[in-house]
Coordinates of C-alpha atoms in Angstrom, one line a residue:
X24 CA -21.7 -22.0 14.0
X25 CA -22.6 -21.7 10.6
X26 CA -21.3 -18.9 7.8
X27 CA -24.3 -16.3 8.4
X28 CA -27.4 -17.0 6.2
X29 CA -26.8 -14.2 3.7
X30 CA -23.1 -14.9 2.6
X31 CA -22.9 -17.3 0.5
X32 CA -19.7 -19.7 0.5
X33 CA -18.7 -20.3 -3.2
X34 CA -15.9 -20.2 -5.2
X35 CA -13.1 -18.1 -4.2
X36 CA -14.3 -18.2 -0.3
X37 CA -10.8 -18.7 1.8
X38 CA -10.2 -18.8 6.2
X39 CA -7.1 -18.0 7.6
X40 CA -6.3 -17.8 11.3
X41 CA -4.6 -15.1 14.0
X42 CA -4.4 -15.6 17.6
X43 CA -4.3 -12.8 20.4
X44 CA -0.4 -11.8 19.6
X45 CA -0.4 -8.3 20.5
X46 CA -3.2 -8.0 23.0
X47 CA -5.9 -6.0 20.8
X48 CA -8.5 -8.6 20.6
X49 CA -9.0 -11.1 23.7
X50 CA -10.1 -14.2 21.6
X51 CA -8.5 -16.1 18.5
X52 CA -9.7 -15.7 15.3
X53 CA -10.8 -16.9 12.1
X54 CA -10.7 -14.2 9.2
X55 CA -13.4 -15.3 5.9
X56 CA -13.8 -13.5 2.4
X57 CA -16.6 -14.8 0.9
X58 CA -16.9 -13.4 -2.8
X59 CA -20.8 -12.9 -3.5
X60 CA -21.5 -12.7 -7.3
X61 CA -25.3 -12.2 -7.4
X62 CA -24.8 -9.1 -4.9
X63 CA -21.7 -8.3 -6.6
X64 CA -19.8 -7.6 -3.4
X65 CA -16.9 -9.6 -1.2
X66 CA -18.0 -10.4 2.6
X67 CA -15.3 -9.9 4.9
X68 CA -15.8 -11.6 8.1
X69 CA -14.3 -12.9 11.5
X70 CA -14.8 -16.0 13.7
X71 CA -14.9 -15.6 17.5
X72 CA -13.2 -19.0 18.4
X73 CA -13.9 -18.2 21.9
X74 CA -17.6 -17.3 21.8
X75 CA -18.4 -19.5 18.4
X76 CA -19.5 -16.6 16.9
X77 CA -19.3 -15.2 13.1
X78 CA -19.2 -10.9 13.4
X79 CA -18.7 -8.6 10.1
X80 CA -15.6 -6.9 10.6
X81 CA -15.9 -3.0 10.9
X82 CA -15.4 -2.1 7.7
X83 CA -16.8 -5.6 6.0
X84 CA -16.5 -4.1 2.2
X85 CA -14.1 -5.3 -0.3
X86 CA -15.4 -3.3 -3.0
X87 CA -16.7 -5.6 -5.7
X88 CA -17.2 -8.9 -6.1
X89 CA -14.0 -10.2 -6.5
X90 CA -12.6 -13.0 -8.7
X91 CA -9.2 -15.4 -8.2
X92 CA -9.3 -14.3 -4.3
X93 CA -6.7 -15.7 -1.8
X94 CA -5.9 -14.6 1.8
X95 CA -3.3 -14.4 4.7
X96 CA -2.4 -12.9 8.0
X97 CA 0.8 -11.2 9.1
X98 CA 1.1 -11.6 12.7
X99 CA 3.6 -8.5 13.1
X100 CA 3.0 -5.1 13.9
X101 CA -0.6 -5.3 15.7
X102 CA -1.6 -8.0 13.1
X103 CA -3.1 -7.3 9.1
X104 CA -5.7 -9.5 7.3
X105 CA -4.0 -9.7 3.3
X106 CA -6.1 -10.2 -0.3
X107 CA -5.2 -10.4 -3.4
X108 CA -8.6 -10.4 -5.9
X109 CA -9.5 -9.2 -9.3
X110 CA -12.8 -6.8 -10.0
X111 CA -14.8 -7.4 -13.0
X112 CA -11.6 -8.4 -14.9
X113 CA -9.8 -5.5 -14.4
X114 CA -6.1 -4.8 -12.9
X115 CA -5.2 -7.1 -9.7
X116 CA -5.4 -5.8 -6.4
X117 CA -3.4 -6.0 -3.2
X118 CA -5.5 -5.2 0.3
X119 CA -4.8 -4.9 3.4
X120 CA -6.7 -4.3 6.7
X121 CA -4.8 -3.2 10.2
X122 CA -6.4 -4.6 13.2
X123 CA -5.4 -1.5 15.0
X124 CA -7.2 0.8 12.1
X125 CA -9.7 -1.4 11.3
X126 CA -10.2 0.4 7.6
X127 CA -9.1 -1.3 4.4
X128 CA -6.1 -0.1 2.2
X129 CA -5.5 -1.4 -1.5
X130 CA -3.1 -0.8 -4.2
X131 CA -2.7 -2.1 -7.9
X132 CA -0.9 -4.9 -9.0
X133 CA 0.8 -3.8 -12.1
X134 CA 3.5 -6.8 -12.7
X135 CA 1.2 -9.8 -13.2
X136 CA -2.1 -10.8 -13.4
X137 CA -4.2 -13.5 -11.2
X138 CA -5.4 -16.3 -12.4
X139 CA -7.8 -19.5 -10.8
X140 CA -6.6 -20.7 -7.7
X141 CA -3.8 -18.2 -6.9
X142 CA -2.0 -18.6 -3.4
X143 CA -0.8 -16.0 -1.2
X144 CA 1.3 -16.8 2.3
X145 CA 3.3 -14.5 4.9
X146 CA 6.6 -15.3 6.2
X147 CA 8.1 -12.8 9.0
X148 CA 11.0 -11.2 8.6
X149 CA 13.6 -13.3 10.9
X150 CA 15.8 -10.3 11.7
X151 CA 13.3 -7.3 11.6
X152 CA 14.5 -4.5 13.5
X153 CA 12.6 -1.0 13.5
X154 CA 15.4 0.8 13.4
X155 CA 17.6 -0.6 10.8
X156 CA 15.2 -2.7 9.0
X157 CA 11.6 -1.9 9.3
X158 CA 10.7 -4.5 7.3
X159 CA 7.9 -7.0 9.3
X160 CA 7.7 -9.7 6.4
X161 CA 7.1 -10.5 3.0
X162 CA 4.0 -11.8 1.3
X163 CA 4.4 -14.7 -1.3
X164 CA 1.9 -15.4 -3.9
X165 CA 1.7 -17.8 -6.9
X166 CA -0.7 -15.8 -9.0
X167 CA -2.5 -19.2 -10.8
X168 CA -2.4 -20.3 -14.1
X169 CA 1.4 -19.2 -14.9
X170 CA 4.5 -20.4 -13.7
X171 CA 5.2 -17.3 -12.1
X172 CA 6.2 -16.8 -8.4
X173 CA 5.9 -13.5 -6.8
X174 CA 7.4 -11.5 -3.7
X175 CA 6.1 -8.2 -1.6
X176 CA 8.1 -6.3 0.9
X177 CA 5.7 -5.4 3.1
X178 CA 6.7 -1.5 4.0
X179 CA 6.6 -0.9 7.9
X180 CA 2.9 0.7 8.6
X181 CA 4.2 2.7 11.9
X182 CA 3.3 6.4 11.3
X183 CA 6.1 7.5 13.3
X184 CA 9.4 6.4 12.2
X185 CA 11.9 5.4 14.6
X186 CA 14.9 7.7 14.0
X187 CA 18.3 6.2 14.7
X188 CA 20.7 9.2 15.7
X189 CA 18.2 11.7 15.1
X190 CA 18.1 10.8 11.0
X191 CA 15.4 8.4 9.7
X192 CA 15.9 6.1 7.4
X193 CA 19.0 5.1 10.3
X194 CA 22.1 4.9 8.5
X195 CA 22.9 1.5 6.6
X196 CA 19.3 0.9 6.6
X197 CA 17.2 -1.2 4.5
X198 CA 13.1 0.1 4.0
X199 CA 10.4 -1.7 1.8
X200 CA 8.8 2.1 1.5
X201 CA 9.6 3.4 -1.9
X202 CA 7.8 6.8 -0.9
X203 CA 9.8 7.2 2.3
X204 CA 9.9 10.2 4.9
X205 CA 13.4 11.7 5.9
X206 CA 14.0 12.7 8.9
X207 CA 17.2 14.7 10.6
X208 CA 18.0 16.6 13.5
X209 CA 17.2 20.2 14.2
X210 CA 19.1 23.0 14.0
X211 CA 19.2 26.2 16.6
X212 CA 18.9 29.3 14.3
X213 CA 18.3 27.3 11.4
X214 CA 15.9 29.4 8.9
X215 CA 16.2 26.7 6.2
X216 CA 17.0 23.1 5.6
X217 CA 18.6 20.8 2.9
X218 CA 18.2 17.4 1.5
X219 CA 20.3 15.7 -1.6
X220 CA 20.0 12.4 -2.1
X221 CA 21.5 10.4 -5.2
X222 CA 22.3 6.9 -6.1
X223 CA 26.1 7.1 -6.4
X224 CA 28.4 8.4 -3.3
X225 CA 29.7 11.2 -4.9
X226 CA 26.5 12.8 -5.9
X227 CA 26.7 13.1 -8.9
X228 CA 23.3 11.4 -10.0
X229 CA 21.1 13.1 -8.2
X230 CA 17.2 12.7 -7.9
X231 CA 16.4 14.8 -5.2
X232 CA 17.6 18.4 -4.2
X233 CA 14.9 20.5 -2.0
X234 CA 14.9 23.0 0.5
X235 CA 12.3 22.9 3.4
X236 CA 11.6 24.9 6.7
X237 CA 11.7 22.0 8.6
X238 CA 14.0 19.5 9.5
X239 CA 12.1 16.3 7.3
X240 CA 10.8 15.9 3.7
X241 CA 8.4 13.2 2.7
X242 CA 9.0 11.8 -0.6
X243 CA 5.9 12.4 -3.6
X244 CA 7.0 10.0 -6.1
X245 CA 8.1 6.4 -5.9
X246 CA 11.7 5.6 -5.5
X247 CA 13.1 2.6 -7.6
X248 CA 14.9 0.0 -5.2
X249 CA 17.9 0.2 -5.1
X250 CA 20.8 2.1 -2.5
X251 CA 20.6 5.4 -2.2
X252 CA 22.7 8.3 -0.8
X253 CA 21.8 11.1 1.2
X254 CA 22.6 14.2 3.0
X255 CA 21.2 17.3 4.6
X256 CA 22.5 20.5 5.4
X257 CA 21.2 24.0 7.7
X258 CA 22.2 27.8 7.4
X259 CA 21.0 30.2 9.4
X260 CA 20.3 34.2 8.4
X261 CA 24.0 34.5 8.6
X262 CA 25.5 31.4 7.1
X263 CA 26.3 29.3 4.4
X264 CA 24.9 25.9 3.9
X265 CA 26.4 23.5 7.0
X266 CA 26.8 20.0 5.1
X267 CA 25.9 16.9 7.3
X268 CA 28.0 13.6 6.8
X269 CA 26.6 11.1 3.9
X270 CA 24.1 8.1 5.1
X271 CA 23.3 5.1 2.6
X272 CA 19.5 3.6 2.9
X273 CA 18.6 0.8 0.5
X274 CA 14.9 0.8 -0.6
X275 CA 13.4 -3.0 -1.7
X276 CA 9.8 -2.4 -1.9
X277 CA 7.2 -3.6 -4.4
X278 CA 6.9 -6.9 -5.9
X279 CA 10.1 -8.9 -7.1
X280 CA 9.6 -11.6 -9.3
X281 CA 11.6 -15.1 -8.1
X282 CA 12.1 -18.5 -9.4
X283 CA 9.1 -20.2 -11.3
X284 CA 7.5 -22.9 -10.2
X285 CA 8.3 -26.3 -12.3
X286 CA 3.8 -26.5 -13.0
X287 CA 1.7 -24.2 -14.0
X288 CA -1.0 -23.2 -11.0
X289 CA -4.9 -24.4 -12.1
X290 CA -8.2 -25.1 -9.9
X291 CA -7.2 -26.9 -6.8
X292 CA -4.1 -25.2 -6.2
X293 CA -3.0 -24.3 -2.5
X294 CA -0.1 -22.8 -0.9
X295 CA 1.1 -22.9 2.8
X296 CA 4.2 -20.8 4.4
X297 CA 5.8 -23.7 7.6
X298 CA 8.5 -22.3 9.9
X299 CA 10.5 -25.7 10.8
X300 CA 9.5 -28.2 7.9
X301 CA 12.6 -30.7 7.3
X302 CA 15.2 -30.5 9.6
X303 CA 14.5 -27.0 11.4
X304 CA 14.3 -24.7 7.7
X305 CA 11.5 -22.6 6.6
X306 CA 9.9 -23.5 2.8
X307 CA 6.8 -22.9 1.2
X308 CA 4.3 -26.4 0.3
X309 CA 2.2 -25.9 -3.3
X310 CA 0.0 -28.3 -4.7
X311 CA -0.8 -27.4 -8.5
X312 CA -3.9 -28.0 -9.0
X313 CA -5.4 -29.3 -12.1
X314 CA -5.8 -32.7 -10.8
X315 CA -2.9 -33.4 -10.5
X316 CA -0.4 -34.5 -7.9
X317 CA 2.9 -32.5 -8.1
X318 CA 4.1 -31.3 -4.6
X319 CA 6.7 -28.7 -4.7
X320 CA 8.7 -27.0 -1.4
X321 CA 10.2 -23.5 -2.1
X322 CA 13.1 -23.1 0.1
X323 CA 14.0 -19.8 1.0
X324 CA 17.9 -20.6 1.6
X325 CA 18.2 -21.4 -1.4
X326 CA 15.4 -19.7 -3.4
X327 CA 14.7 -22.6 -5.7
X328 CA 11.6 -25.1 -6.0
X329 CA 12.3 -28.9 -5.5
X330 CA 10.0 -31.2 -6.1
X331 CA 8.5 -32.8 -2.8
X332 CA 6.3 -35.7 -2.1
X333 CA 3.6 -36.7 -4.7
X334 CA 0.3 -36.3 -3.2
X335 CA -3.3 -37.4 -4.0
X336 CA -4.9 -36.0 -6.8
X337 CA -5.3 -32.3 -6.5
X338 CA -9.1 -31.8 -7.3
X339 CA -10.9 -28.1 -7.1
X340 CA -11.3 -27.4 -3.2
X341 CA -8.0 -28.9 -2.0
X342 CA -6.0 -26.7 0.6
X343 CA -2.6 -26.7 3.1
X344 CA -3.0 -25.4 6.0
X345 CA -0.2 -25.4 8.6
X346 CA 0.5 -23.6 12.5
X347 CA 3.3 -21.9 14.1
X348 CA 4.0 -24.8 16.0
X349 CA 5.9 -28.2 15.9
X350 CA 3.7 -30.2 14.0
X351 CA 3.5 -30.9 10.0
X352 CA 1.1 -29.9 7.5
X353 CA -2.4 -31.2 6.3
X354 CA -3.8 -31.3 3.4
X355 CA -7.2 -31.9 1.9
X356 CA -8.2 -32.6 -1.5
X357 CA -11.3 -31.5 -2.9
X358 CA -14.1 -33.1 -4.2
X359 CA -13.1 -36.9 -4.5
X360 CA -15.1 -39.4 -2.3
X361 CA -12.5 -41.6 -2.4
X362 CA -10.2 -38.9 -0.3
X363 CA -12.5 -37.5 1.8
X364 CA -10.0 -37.5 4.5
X365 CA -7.6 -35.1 6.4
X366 CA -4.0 -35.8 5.1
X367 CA -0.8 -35.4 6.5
X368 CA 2.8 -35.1 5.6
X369 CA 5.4 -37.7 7.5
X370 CA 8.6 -36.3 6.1
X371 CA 10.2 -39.2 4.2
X372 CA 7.0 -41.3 4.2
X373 CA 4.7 -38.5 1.9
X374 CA 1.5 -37.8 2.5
X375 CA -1.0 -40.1 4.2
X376 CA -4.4 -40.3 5.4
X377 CA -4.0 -38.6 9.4
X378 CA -5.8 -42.2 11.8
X379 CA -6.4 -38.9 14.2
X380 CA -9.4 -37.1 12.5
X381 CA -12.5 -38.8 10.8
X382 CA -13.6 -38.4 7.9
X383 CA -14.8 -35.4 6.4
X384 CA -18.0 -34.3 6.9
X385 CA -19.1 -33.1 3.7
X386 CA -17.4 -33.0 0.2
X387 CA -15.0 -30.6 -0.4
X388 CA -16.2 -27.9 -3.6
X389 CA -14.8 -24.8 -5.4
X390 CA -14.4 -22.4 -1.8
X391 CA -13.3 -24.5 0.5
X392 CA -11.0 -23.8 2.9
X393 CA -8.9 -24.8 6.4
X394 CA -6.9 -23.2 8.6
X395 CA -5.1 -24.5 11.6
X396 CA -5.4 -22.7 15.1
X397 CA -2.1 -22.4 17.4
X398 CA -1.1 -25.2 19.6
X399 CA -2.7 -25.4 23.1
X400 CA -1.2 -27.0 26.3
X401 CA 1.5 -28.4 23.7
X402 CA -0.4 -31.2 23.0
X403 CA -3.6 -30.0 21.0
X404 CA -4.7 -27.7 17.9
X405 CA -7.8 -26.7 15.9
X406 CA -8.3 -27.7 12.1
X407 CA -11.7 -25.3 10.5
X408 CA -13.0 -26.0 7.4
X409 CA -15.3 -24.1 5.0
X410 CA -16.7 -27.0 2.3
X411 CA -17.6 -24.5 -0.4
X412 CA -20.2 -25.5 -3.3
X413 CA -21.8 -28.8 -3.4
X414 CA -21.5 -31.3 -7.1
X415 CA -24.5 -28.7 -8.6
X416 CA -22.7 -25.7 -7.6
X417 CA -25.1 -24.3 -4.5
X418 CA -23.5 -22.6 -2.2
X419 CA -22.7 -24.4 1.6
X420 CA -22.2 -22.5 5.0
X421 CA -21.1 -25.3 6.8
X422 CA -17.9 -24.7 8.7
X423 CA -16.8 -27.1 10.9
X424 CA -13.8 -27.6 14.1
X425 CA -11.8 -30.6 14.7
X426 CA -9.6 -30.7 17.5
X427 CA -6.1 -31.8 16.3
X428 CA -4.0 -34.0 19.0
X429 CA 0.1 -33.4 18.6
X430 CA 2.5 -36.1 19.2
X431 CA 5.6 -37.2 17.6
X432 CA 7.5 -40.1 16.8
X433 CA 10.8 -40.6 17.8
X434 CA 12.5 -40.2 14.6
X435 CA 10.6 -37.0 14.1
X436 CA 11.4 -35.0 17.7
X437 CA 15.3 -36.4 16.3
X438 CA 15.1 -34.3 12.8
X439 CA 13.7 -31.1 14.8
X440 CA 16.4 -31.1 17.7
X441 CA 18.8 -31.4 14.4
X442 CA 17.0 -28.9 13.0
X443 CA 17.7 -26.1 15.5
X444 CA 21.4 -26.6 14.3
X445 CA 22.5 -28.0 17.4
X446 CA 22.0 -25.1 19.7
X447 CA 20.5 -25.3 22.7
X448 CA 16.9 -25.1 23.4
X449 CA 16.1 -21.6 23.8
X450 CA 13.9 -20.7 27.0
X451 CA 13.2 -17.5 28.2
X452 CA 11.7 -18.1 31.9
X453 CA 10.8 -15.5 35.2
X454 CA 10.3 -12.8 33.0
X455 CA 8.6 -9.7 34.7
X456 CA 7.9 -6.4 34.6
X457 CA 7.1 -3.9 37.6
X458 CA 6.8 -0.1 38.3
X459 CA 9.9 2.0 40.1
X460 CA 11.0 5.4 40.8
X461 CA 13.0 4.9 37.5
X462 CA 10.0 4.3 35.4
X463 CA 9.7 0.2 34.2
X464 CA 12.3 -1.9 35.4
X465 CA 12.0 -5.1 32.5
X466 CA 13.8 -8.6 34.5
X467 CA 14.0 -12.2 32.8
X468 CA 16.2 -14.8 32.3
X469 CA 17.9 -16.6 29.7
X470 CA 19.4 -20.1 30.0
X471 CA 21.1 -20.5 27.1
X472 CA 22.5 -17.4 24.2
X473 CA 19.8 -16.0 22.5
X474 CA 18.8 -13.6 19.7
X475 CA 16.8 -11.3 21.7
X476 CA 13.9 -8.3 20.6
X477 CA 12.3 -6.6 23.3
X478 CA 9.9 -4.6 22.1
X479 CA 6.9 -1.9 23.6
X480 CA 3.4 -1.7 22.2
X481 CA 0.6 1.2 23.0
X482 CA -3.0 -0.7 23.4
X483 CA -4.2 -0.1 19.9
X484 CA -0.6 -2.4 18.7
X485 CA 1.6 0.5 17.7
X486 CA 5.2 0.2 18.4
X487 CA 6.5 2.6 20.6
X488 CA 10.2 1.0 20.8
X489 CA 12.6 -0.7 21.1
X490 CA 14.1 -1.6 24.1
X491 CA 16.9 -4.3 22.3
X492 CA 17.6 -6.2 19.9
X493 CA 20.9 -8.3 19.4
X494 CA 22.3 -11.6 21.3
X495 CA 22.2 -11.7 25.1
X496 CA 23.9 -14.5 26.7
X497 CA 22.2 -17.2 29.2
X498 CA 21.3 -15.5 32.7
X499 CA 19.2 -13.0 34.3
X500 CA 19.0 -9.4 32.5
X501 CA 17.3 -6.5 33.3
X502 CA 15.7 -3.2 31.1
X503 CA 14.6 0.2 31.9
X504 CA 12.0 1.7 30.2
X505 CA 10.7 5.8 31.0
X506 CA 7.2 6.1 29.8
X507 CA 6.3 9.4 28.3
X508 CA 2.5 9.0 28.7
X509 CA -0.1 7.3 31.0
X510 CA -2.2 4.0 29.1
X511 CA -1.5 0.8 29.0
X512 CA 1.3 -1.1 27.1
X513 CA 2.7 -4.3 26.0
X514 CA 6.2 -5.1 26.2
X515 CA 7.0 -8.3 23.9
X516 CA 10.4 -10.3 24.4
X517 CA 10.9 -12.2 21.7
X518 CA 13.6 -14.9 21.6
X519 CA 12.7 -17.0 18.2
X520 CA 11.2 -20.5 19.2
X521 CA 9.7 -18.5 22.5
X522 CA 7.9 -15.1 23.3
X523 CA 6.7 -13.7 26.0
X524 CA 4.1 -11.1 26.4
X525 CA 3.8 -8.5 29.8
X526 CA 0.9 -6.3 29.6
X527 CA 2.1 -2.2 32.3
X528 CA -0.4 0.2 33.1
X529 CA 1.0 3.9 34.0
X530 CA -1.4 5.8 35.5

């Protein structure tokens, strides 16, 4: 099914993909912005993979047209569409748009500036816990034609914070919110409330010393990062001040600059995020552009570039696309005949032309994109393609589907059971949920020790808790849950490699 006739596909047009995680949309999807300079506006648009059908999202507007675009999906939290983009020249912008809200959000970007080509990819926060760390990821974006390598802490989006002990932030936690809320527990007879916070434990520096007639104070003005120490205290009309005991909270919000890359970023510039690249550890792939053929892998252990396979030349309309899956990534490059193919990366072999998918359909331009769907039935995933402008620079809505078959080698299923560091195969199996007396009783099994989240979403993909988080060891276990409200919810048990997702209704 074609872009719709009205949005043009041109420079700066980008796809990513998002499959049905949390329950609040009963299809995959395809997310599009499509930067329109002669209507000066940015299309935002989403792909029904289940009914081939393109749909303007809710609230389709980006604002203006927007220059040196890129875009990504974080798959926590009920899911959020992410775009970076400049208007008219000015200031760089971060957006973001909720599923569950369906309304865009923006801020400034003050530390850098975007240039051609910049790339922008999510990785999940591997030990986010609501409680201690409500932290669901970080975006990572190589803002083109610099060196320079960026990181965001993406702040939790919840509106209710989880308290920990009756105090919010819990105590030892870490938050990416530099405006944050705190929260304590109330007192009987309490006619006023205090809170002191200050960066050493003695309090001696301290930024913040208010009283309020409730038990909570939401913060006005940004906090730097950094750790921070805090403490409340009550009195009623016939006491002195009642001091609590002193909590840390460490705030890491905001962008933080990291390592450069080895190149500069240009035209044909791409960057893909892969969970289990070489040997079971996460890294970033970057092409940088410019015609050239540098390769580099970020690895996040070790938070350094190293430079990877060389790969074909890097014209304008190359792209990485990988999945959250067991399968390595592809690569197109841009608007060379003579490439015109979907490539892949063997591990020690570098990239080659992939004998599974035919050649392309069209010539890649300036705009064009892919994105790789989930894996189905273990055996089979989706590559789209947007192809961007044709050699005279007219805009093309072609976007195409190839179905992607996975297999592996022998020498390559060897390097991934290496890479889960010689543990055993996680699998979470019989999991169930039902209704008692009790409220929900939560059963499933383990056969091997695992790092277990189980987690409860409302229908609109708000978390409403946490039922655990921590190791559980192989065998059956079982979790009560009391409901304070009718609806329908999704518990989540997450276990890494595996997830499992139970939809309760309590009427």
């Amino acid at each position: 099914e074609p872009v719709p006739e009205g949005v043009p596909v041109r420079a700066g047009a980008a796809i990513t993909y998002s499959y049905d995680q949390w329950g609040l949309r009963t299809y995959d999807t395809v997310w599009g912005i499509f930067p329109d300079v002669e209507e000066d506006e940015t299309h935002f648009l989403f792909y029904d993979c289940q009914n081939n059908q393109w749909h303007y999202a809710p609230d389709p507007g980006l604002g203006y047209y927007l220059e040196h675009t890129a875009i990504t999906f974080q798959w926590m939290e009920g899911g959020v569409v992410f775009v970076v983009g400049m208007e008219d020249g000015e200031d760089p912008v971060l957006y973001w748009y909720p599923l569950a809200g369906e309304l865009w959000e923006s801020d400034a970007i003050d530390e850098f500036d975007l240039g051609p080509r910049p790339g922008l990819a999510f990785r999940a926060n591997p030990t986010y816990n609501i409680e201690y760390e409500p932290i669901p990821g970080w975006l990572y974006c190589l803002p083109g034609n610099s060196q320079q390598f960026w990181r965001y802490w993406i702040p939790c989006s919840f509106k209710n914070p989880v308290t920990v002990d009756g105090i919010y932030p819990g105590d030892g936690a870490m938050i990416a919110d530099q405006t944050p809320v705190f929260i304590w527990e109330e007192t009987p007879e309490a006619i006023e409330y205090r809170l002191v916070v200050a960066t050493d434990p003695n309090f001696f520096t301290t930024i913040i010393d208010v009283t309020t007639a409730t038990p909570q104070y939401q913060v006005e003005t940004e906090m730097e990062n950094g750790t921070y120490y805090w403490k409340t205290a009550s009195r009623s009309s016939s006491s002195t001040w009642n001091w609590s005991e002193v909590h840390t909270v460490t705030i890491q919000g905001g962008w933080e600059q990291l390592p450069n890359i080895p190149e500069a970023i240009y035209e044909g510039a791409a960057l893909a995020y892969e969970k289990q690249y070489y040997w079971g550890d996460e890294c970033l792939i970057a092409f940088v552009g410019g015609e050239k053929y540098s390769c580099y892998r970020y690895r996040f252990a070790d938070n350094e570039w190293v430079n990877w396979h060389n790969s074909q030349d890097q014209y304008v309309g190359s792209a990485i696309a990988t999945h959250k899956g067991a399968d390595r990534p592809f690569a197109v490059f841009g608007a060379n005949p003579e490439t015109d193919r979907v490539w892949r990366d063997h591990l020690h072999f570098g990239w080659s032309v992939d004998p599974r998918i035919s050649p392309l359909p069209e010539i890649l331009g300036p705009g064009a994109s892919i994105a790789l769907s989930k894996i189905y039935n273990e055996t089979y995933a989706y590559l789209y393609l947007i192809v961007g402008e044709d050699a005279n620079g007219n805009p093309r809505n072609s976007f195409y589907r190839h179905i992607v078959t996975i297999h592996f080698d022998e020498q390559e299923q060897g390097n991934r059971s290496q890479g889960a560091q010689g543990k055993q195969r996680q699998t979470l199996t019989q999991a169930k949920a039902q209704i008692s007396s009790k409220g929900i009783i939560l059963e499933y099994q383990l056969d091997a020790l695992a790092n277990v989240k189980v987690m409860v979403y409302d229908a609109l993909g708000r978390q409403v808790q946490t039922l655990f988080s921590g190791y559980q060891s192989k065998g059956i276990h079982r979790l009560e849950w009391s409901p304070e409200a009718s609806g329908a919810y999704f518990i989540l048990l997450d276990i890494g490699k595996e997830q499992a997702k139970l939809k309760v209704v309590v009427r």
